[in-house]
CSV table of C-alpha atoms in Angstrom, one decimal:
chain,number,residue,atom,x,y,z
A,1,UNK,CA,17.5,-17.0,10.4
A,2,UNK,CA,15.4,-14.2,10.8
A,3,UNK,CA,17.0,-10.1,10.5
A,4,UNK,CA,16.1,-8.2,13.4
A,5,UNK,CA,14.5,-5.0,13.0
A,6,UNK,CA,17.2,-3.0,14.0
A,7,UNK,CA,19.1,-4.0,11.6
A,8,UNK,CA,16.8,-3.6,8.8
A,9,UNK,CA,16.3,-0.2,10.2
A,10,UNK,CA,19.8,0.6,9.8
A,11,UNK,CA,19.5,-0.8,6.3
A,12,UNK,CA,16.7,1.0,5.3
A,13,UNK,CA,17.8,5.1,6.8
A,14,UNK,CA,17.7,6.1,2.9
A,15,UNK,CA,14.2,4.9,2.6
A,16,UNK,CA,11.0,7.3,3.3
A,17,UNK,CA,7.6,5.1,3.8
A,18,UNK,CA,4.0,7.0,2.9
A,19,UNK,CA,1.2,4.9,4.4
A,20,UNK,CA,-2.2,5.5,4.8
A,21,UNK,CA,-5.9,5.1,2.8
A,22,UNK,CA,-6.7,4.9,-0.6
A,23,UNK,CA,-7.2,7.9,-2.8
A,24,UNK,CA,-5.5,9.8,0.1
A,25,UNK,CA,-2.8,11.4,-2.5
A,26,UNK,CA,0.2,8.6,-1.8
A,27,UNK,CA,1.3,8.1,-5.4
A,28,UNK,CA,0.9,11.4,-6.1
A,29,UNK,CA,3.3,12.8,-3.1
A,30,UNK,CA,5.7,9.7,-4.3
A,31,UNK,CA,5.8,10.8,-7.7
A,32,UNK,CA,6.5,14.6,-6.9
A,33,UNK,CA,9.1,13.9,-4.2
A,34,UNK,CA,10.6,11.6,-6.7
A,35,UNK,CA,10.5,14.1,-9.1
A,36,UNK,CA,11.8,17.5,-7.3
A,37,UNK,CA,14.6,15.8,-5.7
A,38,UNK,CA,15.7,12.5,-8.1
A,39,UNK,CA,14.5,9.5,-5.4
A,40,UNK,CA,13.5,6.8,-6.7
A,41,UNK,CA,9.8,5.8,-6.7
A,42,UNK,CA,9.1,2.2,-5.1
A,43,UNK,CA,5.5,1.1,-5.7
A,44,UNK,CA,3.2,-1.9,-6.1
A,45,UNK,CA,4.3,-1.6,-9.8
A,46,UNK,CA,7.9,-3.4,-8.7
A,47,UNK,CA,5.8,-6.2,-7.3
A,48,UNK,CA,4.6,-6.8,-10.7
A,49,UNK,CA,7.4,-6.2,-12.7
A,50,UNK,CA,9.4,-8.3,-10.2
A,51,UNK,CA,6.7,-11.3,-9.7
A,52,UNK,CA,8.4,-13.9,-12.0
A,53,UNK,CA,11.7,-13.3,-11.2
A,54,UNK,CA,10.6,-13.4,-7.2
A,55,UNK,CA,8.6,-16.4,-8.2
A,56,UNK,CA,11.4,-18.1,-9.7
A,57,UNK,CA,13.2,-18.6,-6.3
A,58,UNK,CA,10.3,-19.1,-4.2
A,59,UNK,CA,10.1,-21.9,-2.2
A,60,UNK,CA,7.5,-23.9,-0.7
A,61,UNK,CA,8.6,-24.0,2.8
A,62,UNK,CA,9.0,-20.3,3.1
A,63,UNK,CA,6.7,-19.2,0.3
A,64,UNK,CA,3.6,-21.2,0.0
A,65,UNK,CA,1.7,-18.5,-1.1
A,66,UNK,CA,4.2,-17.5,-4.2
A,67,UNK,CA,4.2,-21.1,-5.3
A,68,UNK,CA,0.8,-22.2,-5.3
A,69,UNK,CA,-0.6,-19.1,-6.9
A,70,UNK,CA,-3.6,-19.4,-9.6
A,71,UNK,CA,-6.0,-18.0,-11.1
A,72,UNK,CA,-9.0,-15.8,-9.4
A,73,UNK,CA,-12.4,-16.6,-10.2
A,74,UNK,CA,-13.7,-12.7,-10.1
A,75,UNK,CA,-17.4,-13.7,-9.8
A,76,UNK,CA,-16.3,-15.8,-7.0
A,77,UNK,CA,-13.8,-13.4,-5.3
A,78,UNK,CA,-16.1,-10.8,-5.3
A,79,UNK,CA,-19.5,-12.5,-4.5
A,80,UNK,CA,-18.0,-12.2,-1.3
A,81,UNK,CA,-19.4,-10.9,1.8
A,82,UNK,CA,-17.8,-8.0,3.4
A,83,UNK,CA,-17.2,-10.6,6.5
A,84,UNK,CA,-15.6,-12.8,4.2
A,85,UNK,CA,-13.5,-10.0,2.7
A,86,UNK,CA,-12.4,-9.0,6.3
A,87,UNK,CA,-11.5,-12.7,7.3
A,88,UNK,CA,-9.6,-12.8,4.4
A,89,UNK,CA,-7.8,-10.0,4.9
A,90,UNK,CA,-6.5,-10.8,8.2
A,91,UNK,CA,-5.5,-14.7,7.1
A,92,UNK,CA,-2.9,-12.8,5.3
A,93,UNK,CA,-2.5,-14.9,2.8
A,94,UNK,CA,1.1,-14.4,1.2
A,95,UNK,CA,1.4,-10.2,2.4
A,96,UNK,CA,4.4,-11.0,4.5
A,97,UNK,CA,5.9,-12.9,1.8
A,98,UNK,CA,5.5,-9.7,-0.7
A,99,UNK,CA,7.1,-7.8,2.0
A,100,UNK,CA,9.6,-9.8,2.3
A,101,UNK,CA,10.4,-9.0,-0.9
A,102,UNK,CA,10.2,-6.0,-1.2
A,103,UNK,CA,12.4,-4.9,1.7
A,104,UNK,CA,15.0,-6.8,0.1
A,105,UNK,CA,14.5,-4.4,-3.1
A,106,UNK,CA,14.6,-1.7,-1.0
A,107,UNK,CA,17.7,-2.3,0.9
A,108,UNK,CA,19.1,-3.3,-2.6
A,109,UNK,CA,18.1,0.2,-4.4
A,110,UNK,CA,18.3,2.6,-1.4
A,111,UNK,CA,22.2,1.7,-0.8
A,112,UNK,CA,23.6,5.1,-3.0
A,113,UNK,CA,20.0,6.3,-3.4
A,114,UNK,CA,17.0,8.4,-1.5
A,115,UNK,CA,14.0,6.2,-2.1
A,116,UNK,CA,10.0,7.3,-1.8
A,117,UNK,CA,7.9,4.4,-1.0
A,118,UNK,CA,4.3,3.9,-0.8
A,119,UNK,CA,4.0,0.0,-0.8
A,120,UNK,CA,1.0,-1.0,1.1
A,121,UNK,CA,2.2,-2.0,5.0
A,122,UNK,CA,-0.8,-2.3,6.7
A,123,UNK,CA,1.3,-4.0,9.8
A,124,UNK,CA,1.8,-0.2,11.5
A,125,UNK,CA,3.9,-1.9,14.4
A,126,UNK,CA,6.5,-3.5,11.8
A,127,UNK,CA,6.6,-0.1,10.3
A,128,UNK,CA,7.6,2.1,12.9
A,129,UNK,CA,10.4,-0.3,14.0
A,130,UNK,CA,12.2,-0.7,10.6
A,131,UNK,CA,12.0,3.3,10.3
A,132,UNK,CA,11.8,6.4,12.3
A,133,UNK,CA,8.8,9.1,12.8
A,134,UNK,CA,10.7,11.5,10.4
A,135,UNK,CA,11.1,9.1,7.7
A,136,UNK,CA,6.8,8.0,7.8
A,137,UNK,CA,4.2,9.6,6.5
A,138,UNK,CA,0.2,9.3,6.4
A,139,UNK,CA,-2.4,10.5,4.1
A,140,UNK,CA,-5.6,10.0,4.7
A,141,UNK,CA,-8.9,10.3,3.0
A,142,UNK,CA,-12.2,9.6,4.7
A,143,UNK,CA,-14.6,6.9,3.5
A,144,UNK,CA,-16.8,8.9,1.1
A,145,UNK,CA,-14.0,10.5,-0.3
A,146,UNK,CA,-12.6,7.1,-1.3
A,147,UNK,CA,-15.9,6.3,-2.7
A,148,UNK,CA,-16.0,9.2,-4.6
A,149,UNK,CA,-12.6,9.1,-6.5
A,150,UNK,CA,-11.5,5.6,-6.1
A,151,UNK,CA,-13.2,3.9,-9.0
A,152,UNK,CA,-12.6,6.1,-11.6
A,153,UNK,CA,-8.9,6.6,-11.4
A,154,UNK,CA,-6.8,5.3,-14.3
A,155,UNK,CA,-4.6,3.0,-12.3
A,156,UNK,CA,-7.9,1.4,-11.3
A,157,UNK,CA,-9.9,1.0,-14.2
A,158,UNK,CA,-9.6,-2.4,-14.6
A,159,UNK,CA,-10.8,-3.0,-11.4
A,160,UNK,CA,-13.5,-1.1,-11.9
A,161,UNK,CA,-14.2,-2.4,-15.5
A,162,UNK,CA,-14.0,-6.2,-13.4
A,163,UNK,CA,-16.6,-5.6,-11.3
A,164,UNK,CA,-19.2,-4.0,-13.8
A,165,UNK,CA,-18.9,-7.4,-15.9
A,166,UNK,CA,-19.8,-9.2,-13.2
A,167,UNK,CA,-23.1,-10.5,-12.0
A,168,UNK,CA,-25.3,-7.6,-10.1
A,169,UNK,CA,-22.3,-5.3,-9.7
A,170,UNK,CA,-24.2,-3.1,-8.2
A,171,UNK,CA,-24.1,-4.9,-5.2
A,172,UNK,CA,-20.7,-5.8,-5.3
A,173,UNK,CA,-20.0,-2.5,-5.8
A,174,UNK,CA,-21.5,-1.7,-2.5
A,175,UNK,CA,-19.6,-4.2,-0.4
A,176,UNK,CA,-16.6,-2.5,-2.0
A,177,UNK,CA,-17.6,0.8,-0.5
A,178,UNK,CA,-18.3,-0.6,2.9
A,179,UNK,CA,-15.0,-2.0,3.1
A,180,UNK,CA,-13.7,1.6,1.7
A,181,UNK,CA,-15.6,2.9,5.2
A,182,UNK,CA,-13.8,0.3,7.3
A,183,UNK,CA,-10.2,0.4,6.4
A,184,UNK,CA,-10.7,3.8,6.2
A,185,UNK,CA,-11.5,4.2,9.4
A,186,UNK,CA,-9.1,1.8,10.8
A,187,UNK,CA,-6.3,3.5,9.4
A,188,UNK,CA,-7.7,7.0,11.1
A,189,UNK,CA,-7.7,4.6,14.1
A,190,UNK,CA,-4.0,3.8,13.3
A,191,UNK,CA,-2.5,6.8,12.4
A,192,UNK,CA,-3.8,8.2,16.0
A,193,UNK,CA,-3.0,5.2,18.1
A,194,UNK,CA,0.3,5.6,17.0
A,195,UNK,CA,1.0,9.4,17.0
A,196,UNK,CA,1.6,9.3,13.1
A,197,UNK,CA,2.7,12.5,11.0
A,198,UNK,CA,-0.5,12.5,8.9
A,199,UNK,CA,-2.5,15.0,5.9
A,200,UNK,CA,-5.8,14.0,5.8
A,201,UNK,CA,-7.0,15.2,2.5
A,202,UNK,CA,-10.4,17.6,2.1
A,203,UNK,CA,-11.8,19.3,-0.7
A,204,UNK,CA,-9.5,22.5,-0.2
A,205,UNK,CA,-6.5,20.1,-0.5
A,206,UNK,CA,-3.8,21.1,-3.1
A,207,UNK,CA,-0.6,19.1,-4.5
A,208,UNK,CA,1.5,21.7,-3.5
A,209,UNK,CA,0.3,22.3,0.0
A,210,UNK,CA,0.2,18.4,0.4
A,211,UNK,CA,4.1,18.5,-1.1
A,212,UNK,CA,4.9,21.5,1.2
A,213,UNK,CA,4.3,19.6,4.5
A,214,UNK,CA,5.5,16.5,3.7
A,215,UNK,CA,9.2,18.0,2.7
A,216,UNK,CA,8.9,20.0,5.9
A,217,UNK,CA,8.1,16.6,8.0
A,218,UNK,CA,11.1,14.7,5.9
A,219,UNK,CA,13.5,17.9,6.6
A,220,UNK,CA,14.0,18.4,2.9
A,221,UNK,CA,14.1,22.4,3.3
């Protein structure tokens, strides 16, 4: 049995998605929303915290991916080309089974409670049918910007610190930023095709500009 998206729509009316690029201020917005008016933050984090218990019931036949995980060779993962990132990307390789997941968590957590999420949906289509315009947001930050910021944020220093023990990082570093040009770009491509509500952040940006246009786009004053 699959749920239609209309129902999970209906499910999910408590529920306010921000999408969009890296280092484009996401988990920052979440965090302040969640903060000024008590929703609850729904991140990547529950993924982790959640893994074993979401393991525990996968099952084969409709979670291969949860059941045959293992462990990454880094060296080998990110020797790769950025043709062979892309390829891998769009094999999928277990995404709709975390989201899944986590729009199960969501319905769960949202039922007496305004929740801010900023899970990664990269499936834009999906997105606008389990939600409305007024309940989706897009922050954006171009390419260099990513570049810029992306590898020396906390919540990514051990990425970082993973690729600089690896062999010639320097190059591996730069397929990294040619794929922070492409999705980048993609997700400008995105947010246009599909008439999304979108900040794209500059140098002038502030967190309270940024906060003051997304509660007027969610009707929260």
């Amino acid at each position: 049995m699959n749920i239609a998206n209309n129902i999970l729509k209906h499910s999910l009316q408590n529920v306010y998605f921000l999408t969009g690029t890296a280092c484009g201020g996401k988990t920052t917005m979440a965090k302040e929303l969640s903060k000024k008016y008590g929703f609850i933050h729904f991140n990547d984090n529950w993924h982790e915290d959640n893994y074993k218990a979401w393991q525990s019931i996968a099952d084969e036949k409709y979670q291969p991916n949860y059941t045959k995980r293992k462990e990454i060779n880094w060296e080998e993962y990110f020797s790769r080309s950025v043709e062979e990132f892309l390829a891998d990307k769009n094999d999928n390789h277990g995404s709709d089974e975390y989201l899944e997941f986590c729009i199960i968590e969501l319905i769960k957590l949202s039922q007496n409670k305004k929740i801010i999420s900023d899970i990664w949906i990269d499936d834009i289509d999906f997105l606008m049918e389990i939600s409305d315009y007024g309940r989706i947001a897009c922050l954006l930050a171009p390419g260099e910007l990513i570049i810029r910021d992306y590898y020396d944020r906390d919540d990514h220093r051990e990425f970082t610190e993973c690729i600089k023990s690896l062999k010639s990082p320097e190059k591996k570093f730069e397929t990294q930023n040619e794929l922070f040009r492409i999705g980048a770009k993609e997700m400008f491509d995105e947010a246009e095709k599909y008439n999304l509500f979108s900040i794209v952040r500059t140098e002038k940006s502030t967190v309270e500009n940024t906060l003051s246009l997304l509660e007027e786009h969610f009707g929260l004053k």
